[in-house]
Short mmCIF file of C-alpha atoms in Angstrom, two decimals:
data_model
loop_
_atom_site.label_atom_id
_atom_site.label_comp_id
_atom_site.label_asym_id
_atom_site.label_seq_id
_atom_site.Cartn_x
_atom_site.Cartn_y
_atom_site.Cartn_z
CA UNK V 1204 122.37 72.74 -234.19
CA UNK V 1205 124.56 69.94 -233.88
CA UNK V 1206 127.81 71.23 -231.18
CA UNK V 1207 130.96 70.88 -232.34
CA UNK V 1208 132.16 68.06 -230.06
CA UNK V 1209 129.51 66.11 -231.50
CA UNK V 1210 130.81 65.93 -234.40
CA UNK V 1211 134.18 64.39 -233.69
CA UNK V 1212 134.69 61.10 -235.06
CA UNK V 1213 137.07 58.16 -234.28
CA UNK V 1214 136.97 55.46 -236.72
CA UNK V 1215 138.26 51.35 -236.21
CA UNK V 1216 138.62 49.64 -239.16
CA UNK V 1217 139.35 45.53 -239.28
CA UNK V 1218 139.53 43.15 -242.16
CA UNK V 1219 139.85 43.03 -245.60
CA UNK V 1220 140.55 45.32 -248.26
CA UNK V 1221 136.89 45.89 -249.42
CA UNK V 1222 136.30 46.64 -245.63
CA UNK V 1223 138.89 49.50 -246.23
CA UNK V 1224 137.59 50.90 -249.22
CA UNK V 1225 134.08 51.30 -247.06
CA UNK V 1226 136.11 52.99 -244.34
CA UNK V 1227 137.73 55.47 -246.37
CA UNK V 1228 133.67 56.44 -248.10
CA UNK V 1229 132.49 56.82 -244.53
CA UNK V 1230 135.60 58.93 -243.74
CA UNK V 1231 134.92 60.87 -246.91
CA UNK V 1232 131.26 61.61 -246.57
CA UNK V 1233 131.06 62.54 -243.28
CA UNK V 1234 133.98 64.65 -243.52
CA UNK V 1235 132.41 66.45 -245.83
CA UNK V 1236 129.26 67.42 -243.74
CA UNK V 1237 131.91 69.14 -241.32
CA UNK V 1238 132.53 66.00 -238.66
CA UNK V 1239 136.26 66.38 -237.73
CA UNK V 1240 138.26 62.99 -237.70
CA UNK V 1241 140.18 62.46 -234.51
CA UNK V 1242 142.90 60.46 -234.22
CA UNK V 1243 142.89 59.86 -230.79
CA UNK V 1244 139.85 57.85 -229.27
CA UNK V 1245 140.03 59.84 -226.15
CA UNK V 1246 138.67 63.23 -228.33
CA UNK V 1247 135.75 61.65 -230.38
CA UNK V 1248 132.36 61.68 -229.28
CA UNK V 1249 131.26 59.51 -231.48
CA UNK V 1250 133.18 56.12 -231.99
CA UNK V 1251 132.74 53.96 -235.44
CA UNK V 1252 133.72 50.07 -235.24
CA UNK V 1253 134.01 48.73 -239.20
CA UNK V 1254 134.31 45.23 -237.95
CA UNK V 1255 134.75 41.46 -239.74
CA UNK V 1256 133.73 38.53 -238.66
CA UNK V 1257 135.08 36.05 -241.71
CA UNK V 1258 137.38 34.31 -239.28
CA UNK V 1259 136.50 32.89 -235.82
CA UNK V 1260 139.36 34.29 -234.13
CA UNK V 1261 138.67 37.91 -236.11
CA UNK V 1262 134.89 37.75 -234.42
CA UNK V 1263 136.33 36.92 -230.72
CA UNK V 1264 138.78 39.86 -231.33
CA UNK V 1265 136.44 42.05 -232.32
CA UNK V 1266 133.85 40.88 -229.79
CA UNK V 1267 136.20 41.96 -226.72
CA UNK V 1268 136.88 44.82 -228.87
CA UNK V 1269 133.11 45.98 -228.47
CA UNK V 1270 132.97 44.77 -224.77
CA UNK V 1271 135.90 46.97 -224.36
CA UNK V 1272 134.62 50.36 -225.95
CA UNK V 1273 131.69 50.04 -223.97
CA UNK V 1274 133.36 49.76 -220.35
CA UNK V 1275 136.07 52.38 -221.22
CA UNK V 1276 133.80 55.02 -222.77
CA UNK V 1277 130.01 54.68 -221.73
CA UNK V 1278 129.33 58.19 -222.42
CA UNK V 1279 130.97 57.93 -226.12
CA UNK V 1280 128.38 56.90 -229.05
CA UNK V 1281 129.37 53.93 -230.15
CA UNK V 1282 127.82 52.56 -234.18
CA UNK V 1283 129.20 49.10 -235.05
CA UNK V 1284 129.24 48.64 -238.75
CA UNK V 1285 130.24 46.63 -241.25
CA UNK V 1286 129.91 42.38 -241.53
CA UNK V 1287 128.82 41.75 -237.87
CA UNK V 1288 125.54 43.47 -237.23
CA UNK V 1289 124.78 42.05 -240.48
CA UNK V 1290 124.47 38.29 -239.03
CA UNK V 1291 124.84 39.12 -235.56
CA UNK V 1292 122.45 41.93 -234.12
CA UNK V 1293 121.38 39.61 -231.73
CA UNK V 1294 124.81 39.06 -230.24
CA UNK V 1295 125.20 43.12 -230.64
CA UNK V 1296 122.25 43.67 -228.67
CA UNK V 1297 123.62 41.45 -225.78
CA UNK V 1298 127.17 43.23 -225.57
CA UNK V 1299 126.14 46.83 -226.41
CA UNK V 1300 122.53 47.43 -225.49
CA UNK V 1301 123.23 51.21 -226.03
CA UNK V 1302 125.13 50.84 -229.34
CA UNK V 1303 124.05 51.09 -232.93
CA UNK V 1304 123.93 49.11 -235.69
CA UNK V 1305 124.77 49.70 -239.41
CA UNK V 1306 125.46 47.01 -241.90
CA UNK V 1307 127.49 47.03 -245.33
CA UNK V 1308 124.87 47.75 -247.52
CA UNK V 1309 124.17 51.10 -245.72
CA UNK V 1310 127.79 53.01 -246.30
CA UNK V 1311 126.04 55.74 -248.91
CA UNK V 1312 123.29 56.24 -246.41
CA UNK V 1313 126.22 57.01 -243.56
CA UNK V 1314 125.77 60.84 -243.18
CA UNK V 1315 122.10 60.75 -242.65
CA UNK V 1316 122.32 58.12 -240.36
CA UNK V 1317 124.70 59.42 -237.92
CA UNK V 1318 122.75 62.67 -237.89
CA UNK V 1319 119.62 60.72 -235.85
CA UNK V 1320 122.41 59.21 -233.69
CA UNK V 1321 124.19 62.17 -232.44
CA UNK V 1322 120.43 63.41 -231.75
CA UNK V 1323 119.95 61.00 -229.31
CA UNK V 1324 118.31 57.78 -230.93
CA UNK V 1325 119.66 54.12 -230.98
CA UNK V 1326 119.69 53.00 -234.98
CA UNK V 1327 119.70 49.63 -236.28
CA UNK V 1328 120.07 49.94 -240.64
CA UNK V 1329 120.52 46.40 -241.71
CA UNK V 1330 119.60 44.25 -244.91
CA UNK V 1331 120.72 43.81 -248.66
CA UNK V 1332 120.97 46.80 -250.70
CA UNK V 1333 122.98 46.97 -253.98
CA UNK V 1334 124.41 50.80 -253.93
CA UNK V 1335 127.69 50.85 -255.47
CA UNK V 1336 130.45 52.29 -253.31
CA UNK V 1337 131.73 54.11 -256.04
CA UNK V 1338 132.19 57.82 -257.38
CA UNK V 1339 132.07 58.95 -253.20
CA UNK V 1340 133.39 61.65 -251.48
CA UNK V 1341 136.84 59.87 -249.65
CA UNK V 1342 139.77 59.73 -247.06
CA UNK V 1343 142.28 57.69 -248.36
CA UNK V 1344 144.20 55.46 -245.42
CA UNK V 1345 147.18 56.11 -248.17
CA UNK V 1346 147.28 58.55 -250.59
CA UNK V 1347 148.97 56.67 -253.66
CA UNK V 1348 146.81 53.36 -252.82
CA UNK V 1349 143.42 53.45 -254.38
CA UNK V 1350 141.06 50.90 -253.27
CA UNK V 1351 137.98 49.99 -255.65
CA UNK V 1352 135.30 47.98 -255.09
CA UNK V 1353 134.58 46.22 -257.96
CA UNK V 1354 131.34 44.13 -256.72
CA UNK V 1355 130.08 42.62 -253.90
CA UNK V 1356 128.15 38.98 -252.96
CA UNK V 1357 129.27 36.33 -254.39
CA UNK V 1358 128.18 33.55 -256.92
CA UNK V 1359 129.71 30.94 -255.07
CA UNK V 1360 127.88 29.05 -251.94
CA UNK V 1361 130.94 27.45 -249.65
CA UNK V 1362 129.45 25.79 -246.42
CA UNK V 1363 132.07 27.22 -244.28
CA UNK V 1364 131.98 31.10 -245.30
CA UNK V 1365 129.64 33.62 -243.72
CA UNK V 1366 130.59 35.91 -246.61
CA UNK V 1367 127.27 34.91 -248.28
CA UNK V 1368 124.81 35.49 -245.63
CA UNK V 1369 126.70 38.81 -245.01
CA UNK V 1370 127.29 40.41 -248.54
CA UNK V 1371 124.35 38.43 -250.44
CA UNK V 1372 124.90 37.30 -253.64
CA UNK V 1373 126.94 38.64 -256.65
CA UNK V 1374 126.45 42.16 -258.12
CA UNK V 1375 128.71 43.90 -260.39
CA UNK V 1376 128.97 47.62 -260.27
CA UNK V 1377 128.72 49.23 -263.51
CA UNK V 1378 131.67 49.27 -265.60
CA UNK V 1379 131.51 53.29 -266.16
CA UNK V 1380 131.71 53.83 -262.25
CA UNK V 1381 134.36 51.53 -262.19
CA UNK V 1382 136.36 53.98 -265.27
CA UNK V 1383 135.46 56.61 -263.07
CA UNK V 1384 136.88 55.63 -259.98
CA UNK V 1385 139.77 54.62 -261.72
CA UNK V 1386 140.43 57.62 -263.11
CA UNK V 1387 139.46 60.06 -260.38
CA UNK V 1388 141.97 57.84 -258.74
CA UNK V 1389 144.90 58.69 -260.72
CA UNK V 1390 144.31 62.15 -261.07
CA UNK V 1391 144.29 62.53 -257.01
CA UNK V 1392 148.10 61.33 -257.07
CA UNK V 1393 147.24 57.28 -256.70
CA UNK V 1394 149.94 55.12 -258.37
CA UNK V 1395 148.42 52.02 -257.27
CA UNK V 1396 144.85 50.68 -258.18
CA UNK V 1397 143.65 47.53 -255.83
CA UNK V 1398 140.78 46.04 -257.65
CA UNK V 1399 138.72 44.30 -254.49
CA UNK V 1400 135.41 41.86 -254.15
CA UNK V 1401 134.40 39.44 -252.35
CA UNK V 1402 135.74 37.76 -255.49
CA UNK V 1403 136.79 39.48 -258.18
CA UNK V 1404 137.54 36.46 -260.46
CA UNK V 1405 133.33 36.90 -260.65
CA UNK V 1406 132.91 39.85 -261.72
CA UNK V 1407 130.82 40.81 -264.95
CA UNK V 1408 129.03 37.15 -264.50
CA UNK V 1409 125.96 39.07 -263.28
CA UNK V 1410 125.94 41.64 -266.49
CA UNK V 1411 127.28 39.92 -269.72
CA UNK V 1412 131.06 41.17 -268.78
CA UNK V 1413 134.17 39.72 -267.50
CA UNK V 1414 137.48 40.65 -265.39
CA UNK V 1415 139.58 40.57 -268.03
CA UNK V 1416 137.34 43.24 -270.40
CA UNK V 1417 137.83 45.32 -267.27
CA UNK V 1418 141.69 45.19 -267.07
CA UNK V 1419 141.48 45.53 -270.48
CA UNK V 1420 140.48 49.00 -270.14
CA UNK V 1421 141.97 50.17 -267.26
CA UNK V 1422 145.09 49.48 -268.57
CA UNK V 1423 144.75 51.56 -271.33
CA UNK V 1424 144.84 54.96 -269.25
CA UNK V 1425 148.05 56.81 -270.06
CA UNK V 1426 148.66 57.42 -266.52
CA UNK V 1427 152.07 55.48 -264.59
CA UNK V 1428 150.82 52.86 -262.43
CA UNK V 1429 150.04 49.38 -261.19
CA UNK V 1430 147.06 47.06 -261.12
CA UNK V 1431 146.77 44.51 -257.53
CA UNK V 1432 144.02 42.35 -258.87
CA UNK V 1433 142.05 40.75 -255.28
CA UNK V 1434 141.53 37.27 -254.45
CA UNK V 1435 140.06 34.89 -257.09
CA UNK V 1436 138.05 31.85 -256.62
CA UNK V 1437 139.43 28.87 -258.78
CA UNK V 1438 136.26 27.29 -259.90
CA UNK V 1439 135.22 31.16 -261.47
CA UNK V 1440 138.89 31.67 -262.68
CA UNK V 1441 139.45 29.10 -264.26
CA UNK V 1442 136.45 29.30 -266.67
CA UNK V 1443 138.09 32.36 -268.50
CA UNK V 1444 141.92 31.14 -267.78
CA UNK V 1445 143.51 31.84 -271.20
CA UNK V 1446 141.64 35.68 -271.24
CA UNK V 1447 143.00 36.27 -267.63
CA UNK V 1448 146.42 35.14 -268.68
CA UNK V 1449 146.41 37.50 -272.06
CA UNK V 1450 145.42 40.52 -269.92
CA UNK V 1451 148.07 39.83 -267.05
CA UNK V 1452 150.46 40.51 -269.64
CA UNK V 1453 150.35 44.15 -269.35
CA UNK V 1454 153.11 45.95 -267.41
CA UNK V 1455 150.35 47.72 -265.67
CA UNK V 1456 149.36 44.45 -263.80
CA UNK V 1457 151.34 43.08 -261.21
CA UNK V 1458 152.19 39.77 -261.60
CA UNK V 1459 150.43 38.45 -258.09
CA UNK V 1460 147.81 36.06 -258.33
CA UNK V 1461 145.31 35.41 -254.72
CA UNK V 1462 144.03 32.07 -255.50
CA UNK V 1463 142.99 30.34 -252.23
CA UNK V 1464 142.59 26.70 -252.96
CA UNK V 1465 141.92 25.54 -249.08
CA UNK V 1466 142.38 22.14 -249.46
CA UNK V 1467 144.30 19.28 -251.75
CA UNK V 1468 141.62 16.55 -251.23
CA UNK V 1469 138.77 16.58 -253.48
CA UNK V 1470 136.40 14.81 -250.76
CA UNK V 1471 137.13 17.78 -248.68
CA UNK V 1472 136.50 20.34 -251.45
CA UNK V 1473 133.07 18.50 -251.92
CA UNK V 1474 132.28 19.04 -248.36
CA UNK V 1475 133.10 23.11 -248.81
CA UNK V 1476 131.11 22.93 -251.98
CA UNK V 1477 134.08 24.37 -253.44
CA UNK V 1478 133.04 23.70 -257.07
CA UNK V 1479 136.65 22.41 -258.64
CA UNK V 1480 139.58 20.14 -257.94
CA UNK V 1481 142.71 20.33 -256.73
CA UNK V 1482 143.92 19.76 -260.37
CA UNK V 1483 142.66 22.90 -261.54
CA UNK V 1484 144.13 24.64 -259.34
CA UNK V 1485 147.34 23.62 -260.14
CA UNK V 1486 146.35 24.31 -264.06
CA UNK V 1487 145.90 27.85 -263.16
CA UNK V 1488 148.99 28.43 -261.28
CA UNK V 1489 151.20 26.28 -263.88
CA UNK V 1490 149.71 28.13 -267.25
CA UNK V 1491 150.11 31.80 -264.99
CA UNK V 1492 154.17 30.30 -264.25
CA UNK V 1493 154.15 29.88 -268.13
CA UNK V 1494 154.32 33.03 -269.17
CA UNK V 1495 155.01 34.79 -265.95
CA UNK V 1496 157.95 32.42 -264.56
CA UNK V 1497 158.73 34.82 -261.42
CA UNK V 1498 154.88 35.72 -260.72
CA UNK V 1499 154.21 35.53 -256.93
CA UNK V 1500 150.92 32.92 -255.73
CA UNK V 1501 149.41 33.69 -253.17
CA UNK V 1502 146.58 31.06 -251.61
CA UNK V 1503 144.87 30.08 -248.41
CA UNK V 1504 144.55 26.75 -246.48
CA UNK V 1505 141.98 25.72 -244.33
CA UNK V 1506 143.55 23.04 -241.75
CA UNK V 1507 140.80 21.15 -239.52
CA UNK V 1508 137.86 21.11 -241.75
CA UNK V 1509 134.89 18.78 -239.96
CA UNK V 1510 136.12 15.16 -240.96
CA UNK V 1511 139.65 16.05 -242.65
CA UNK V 1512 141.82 13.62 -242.03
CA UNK V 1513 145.16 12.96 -241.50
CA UNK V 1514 145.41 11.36 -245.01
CA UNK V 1515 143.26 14.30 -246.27
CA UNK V 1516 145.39 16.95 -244.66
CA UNK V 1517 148.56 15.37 -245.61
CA UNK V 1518 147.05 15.70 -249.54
CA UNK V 1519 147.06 20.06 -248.83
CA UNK V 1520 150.83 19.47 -247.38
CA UNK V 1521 151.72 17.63 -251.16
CA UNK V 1522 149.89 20.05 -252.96
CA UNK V 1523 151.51 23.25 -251.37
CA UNK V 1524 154.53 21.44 -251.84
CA UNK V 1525 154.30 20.45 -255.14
CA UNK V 1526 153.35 24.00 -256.68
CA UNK V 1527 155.17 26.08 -253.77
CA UNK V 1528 153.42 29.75 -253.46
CA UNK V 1529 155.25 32.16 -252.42
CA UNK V 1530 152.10 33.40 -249.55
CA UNK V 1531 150.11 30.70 -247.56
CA UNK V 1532 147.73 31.66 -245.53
CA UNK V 1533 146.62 29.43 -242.99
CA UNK V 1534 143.26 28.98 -241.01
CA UNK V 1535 142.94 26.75 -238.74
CA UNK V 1536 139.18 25.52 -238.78
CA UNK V 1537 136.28 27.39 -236.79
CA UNK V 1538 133.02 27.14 -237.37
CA UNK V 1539 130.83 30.03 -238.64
CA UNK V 1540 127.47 30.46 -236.68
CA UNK V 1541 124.63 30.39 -239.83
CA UNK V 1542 126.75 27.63 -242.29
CA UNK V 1543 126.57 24.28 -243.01
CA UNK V 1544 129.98 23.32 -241.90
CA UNK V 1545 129.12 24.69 -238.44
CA UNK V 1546 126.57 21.81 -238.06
CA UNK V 1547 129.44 19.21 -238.94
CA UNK V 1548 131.22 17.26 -236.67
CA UNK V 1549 134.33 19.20 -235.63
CA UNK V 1550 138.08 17.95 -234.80
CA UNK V 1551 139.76 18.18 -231.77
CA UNK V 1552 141.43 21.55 -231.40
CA UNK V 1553 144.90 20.13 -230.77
CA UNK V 1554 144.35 17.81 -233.37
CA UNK V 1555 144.28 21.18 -235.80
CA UNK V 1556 146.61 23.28 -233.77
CA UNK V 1557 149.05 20.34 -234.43
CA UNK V 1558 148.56 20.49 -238.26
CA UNK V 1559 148.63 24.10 -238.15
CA UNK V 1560 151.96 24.18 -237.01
CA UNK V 1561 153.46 21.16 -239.61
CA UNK V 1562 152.08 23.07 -242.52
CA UNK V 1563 153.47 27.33 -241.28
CA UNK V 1564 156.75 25.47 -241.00
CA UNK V 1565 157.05 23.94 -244.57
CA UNK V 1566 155.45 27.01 -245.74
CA UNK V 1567 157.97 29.43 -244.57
CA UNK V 1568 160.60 27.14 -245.84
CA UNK V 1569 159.75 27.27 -249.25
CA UNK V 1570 158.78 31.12 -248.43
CA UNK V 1571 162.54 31.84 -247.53
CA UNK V 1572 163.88 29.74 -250.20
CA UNK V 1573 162.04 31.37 -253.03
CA UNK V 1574 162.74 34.83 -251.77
CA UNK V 1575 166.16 34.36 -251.70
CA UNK V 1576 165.85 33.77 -255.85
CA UNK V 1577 165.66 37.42 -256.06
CA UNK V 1578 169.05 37.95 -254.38
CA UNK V 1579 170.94 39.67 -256.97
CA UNK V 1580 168.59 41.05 -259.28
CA UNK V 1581 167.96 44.74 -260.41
CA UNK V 1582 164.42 46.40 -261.21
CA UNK V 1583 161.95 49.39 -260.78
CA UNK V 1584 159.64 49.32 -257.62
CA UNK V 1585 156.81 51.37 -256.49
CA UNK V 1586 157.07 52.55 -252.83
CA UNK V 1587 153.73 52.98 -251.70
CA UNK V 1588 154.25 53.20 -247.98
CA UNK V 1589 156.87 53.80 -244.98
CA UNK V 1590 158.43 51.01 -243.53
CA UNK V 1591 157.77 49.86 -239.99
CA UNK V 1592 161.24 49.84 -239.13
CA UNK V 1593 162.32 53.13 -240.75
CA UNK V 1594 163.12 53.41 -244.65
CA UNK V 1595 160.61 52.76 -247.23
CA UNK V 1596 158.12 50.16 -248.67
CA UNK V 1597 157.60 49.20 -251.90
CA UNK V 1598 156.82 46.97 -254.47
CA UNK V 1599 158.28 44.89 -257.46
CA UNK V 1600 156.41 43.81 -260.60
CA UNK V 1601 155.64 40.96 -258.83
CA UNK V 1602 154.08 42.59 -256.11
CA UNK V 1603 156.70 41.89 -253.51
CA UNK V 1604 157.33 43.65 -251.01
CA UNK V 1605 161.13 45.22 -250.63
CA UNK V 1606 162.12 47.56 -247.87
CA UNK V 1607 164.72 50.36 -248.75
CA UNK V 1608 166.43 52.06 -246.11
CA UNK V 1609 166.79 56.21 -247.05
CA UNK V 1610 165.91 59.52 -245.33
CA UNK V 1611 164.33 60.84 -248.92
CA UNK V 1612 161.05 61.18 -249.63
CA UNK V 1613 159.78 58.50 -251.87
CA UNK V 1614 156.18 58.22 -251.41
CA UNK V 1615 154.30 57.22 -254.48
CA UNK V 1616 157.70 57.10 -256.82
CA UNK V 1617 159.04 54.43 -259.15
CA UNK V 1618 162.57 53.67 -258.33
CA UNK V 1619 165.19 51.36 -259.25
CA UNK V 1620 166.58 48.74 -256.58
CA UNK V 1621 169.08 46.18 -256.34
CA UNK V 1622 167.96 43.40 -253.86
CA UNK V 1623 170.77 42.39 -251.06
CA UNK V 1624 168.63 40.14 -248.84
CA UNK V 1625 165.81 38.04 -248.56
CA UNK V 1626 163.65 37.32 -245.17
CA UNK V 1627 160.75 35.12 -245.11
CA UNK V 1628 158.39 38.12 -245.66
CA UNK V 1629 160.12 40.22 -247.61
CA UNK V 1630 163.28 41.60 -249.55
CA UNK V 1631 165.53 44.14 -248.79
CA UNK V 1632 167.11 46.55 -251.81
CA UNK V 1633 169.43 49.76 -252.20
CA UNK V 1634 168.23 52.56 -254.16
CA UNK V 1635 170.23 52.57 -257.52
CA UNK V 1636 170.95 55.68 -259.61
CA UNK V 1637 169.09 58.11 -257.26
#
C-alpha cells in the first residue's frame, strides 16, 4: 500500500493554454485515485514540472527551473512532463539523472504512470499518441474558465517552431467529445469556453470539418456564456475567411482574433515557410474590422530572424503600423535546437535587442491610444477572475480586459460597467446598476 505522504502532489505548470488544459486532466485524474494536491512545494512528495520549451528564453527558464528542484529537494520525486522531454530527454538526462520523464501524448496514461514512480522506478513515456484530452476527470485552475483542447499537431511546417517535432502533426478530436466537453463545462458553473490548439484555425482539416461548423454548434447551447477562440495561423484562416467571419457574429463569441503574422516581408515569411503574405494578413484583419469595427487583434512578431534585415524589419514596423492591433507580442529571435532556422546564420544579439526595443515602443503607443477609445463607453462584462491589485477582472465583448474595484463577490457574473480609464494593458470601469 501506497503511504499517504506518497501521495502528495505539487504541480508547476508553464506555457500556453493547451499546456493548462493538460494540467488541470493530470490534476483531475490523479485526484481522483486519492493523491492530495499540495499547495506548498515543501509538503509534496512527489513534484510534477508541465514545462514549454516554444521560446528560447521559456527553455533556459525552465532549465534552471529543473536544476533548481533537484538541488533544493533531492529526496522529492521529481516527473518532468509536457513539451521538453519530448525533444529533449537527452538534455533531461544530463540535469536530472534521477528524474522522470513523461511527454504530452501520455496525460490519459498519468495515474498509472505515477503509480510505478512512487514505487521506486525511474520512467521515461515518450512518443506520438493521438488520445484526446477530452471527457477527463479535472481541476480547474478557475472555476468559470473552461479550457478545451480542440486538436493537437499541426498542418503547418515553420522552420523556426519546435511545436511540430513536439506535438506531431494535426489531429482533430472528435466533434462529439468536443459537445461534450462543452457542455459538461457549462453545467459545472463555467461561463467562459477557451477553444485551444496548437492552431485552431486547422481544425476539422484532418476529418472533412471546419472551425466554423464547430462554433456553429457550440453556440447554439442555451446556456449564458462566451467563446475565446485560440491563436489562428493566417495561411489556414484565411482559406475559410468569409465562414469564420459569419460565425464570429454570434454574441457568444468574443470579438478577439490571435493571428500572429511574425513578419511584414514576404522574403522573410518564405524563409519561415510561413505559407502566405503579408497581404493576407491584412485581408483578414480588415474584412474581421468590417463587420466587427471595435474587435481586438491580437498577433505576434518575430524580430531577428537569420538574415532579416534592417529593410526587412523595418517592413514588420509598417505593417504593425499600418493595421495597429491592439496585442503585439514580440520575440526576439532564438534558435530552436531540431529546426531549420537553427542551422541559419543568426544576427547579432544587440542587433535584435535593438529592434526589439524600437518595435515594444511603437507598439504600446498605439496600445495606449486605442485603449483610450473605450473611455466613455457603457457595456456588460464577464468577470472571470480577481484582480492582482484588489477588485475584479473581467472581460468585454471584445475580450478586453477591465478591472473593477468592489468588495462583492462577482466571480463568474455578467455585469454592466462604465469605463473611466485606459492603461496600456487594460481598462478600468465602475460597476453600474448593481
Amino acid at each position: 500500500m501506497i503511504e499517504t505522504y506518497e501521495k502528495k502532489v505539487f504541480l508547476e505548470s508553464y506555457g500556453c493554454s493547451y499546456n493548462t488544459a493538460s494540467s488541470e486532466v493530470i490534476l483531475g485524474l490523479i485526484s481522483k485515485e486519492n493523491f492530495e494536491i499540495v499547495s506548498d512545494i515543501k509538503d509534496a512528495s512527489l513534484i510534477i514540472l508541465n514545462t514549454c520549451i516554444v521560446k528560447s528564453q521559456t527553455e533556459s527558464r525552465i532549465t534552471h527551473r529543473i536544476k533548481f528542484l533537484e538541488k533544493e529537494y533531492p529526496n522529492k520525486k521529481l516527473i518532468i512532463t509536457g513539451c521538453m522531454p519530448e525533444v529533449y530527454p537527452e538534455k533531461i538526462e544530463q540535469i536530472a539523472p534521477k528524474a522522470s520523464m513523461i511527454g504530452p501524448h501520455y496525460v490519459t496514461s498519468f495515474v498509472e504512470i505515477v503509480k510505478k514512480i512512487i514505487e521506486g522506478n525511474r520512467i521515461t513515456a515518450i512518443g506520438k499518441r493521438s488520445d484526446p484530452k477530452l471527457c477527463l476527470s479535472r481541476v480547474r485552475r478557475n472555476p468559470v474558465i473552461g479550457i478545451i483542447p480542440i486538436a493537437q499537431g499541426c498542418s503547418s511546417n515553420c522552420s523556426y517552431c519546435i511545436v511540430k517535432p513536439v506535438m506531431g502533426p494535426l489531429i482533430s478530436f472528435p466533434k462529439e467529445m468536443i459537445l461534450k466537453e462543452v457542455k459538461r463545462s457549462l453545467t459545472e458553473g463555467c461561463k467562459e469556453i477557451w477553444l485551444t490548439a496548437q492552431d485552431t484555425s486547422s481544425y476539422g482539416l484532418d476529418i472533412n470539418d471546419s472551425l466554423p461548423s464547430l462554433l456553429n454548434e457550440i453556440v447554439s447551447f442555451e446556456n449564458e456564456f462566451k467563446i475565446r477562440v485560440g491563436m489562428m495561423n493566417p495561411s489556414v484562416a484565411f482559406l475559410f475567411l468569409e465562414d469564420l467571419v459569419e460565425s464570429y457574429k454570434n454574441p457568444k463569441i468574443y470579438k478577439f482574433l490571435h493571428l500572429p503574422v511574425q513578419s511584414g516581408n514576404d522574403r522573410i515569411l518564405k524563409l519561415m515557410n510561413r505559407k502566405y503574405a503579408p497581404e493576407q494578413f491584412e485581408e483578414i484583419i480588415s474584412r474581421f474590422r468590417k463587420s466587427f469595427p471595435e474587435i481586438s487583434i491580437s498577433t505576434d512578431i518575430i524580430v531577428g530572424f537569420p538574415g532579416e534585415t534592417e529593410e526587412e524589419f523595418k517592413d514588420s514596423v509598417q505593417l504593425i503600423k499600418k493595421t495597429k492591433p491592439d496585442i503585439v507580442n514580440i520575440s526576439k529571435f532564438g534558435p530552436r535546437q531540431k529546426t531549420k532556422a537553427a542551422k541559419m546564420k543568426q544576427l547579432p544579439s544587440h542587433i535584435i535587442k535593438e529592434r526589439s526595443k524600437r518595435l515594444a515602443k511603437i507598439c504600446r503607443e498605439i496600445s495606449i491610444k486605442k485603449n483610450k477609445q473605450w473611455i466613455g463607453k457603457q457595456h456588460v462584462i464577464l468577470i472571470s477572475e480577481k484582480g492582482k491589485k484588489g477588485g475584479w477582472k473581467g472581460r468585454n465583448f471584445a475580450y478586453k480586459p477591465v478591472i473593477v474595484k468592489t468588495n462583492r463577490n462577482l466571480l463568474g457574473k455578467f455585469v454592466n460597467v462604465s469605463i473611466i480609464d485606459a492603461k496600456q494593458t487594460y481598462l478600468i470601469g465602475n460597476l453600474q446598476n448593481i
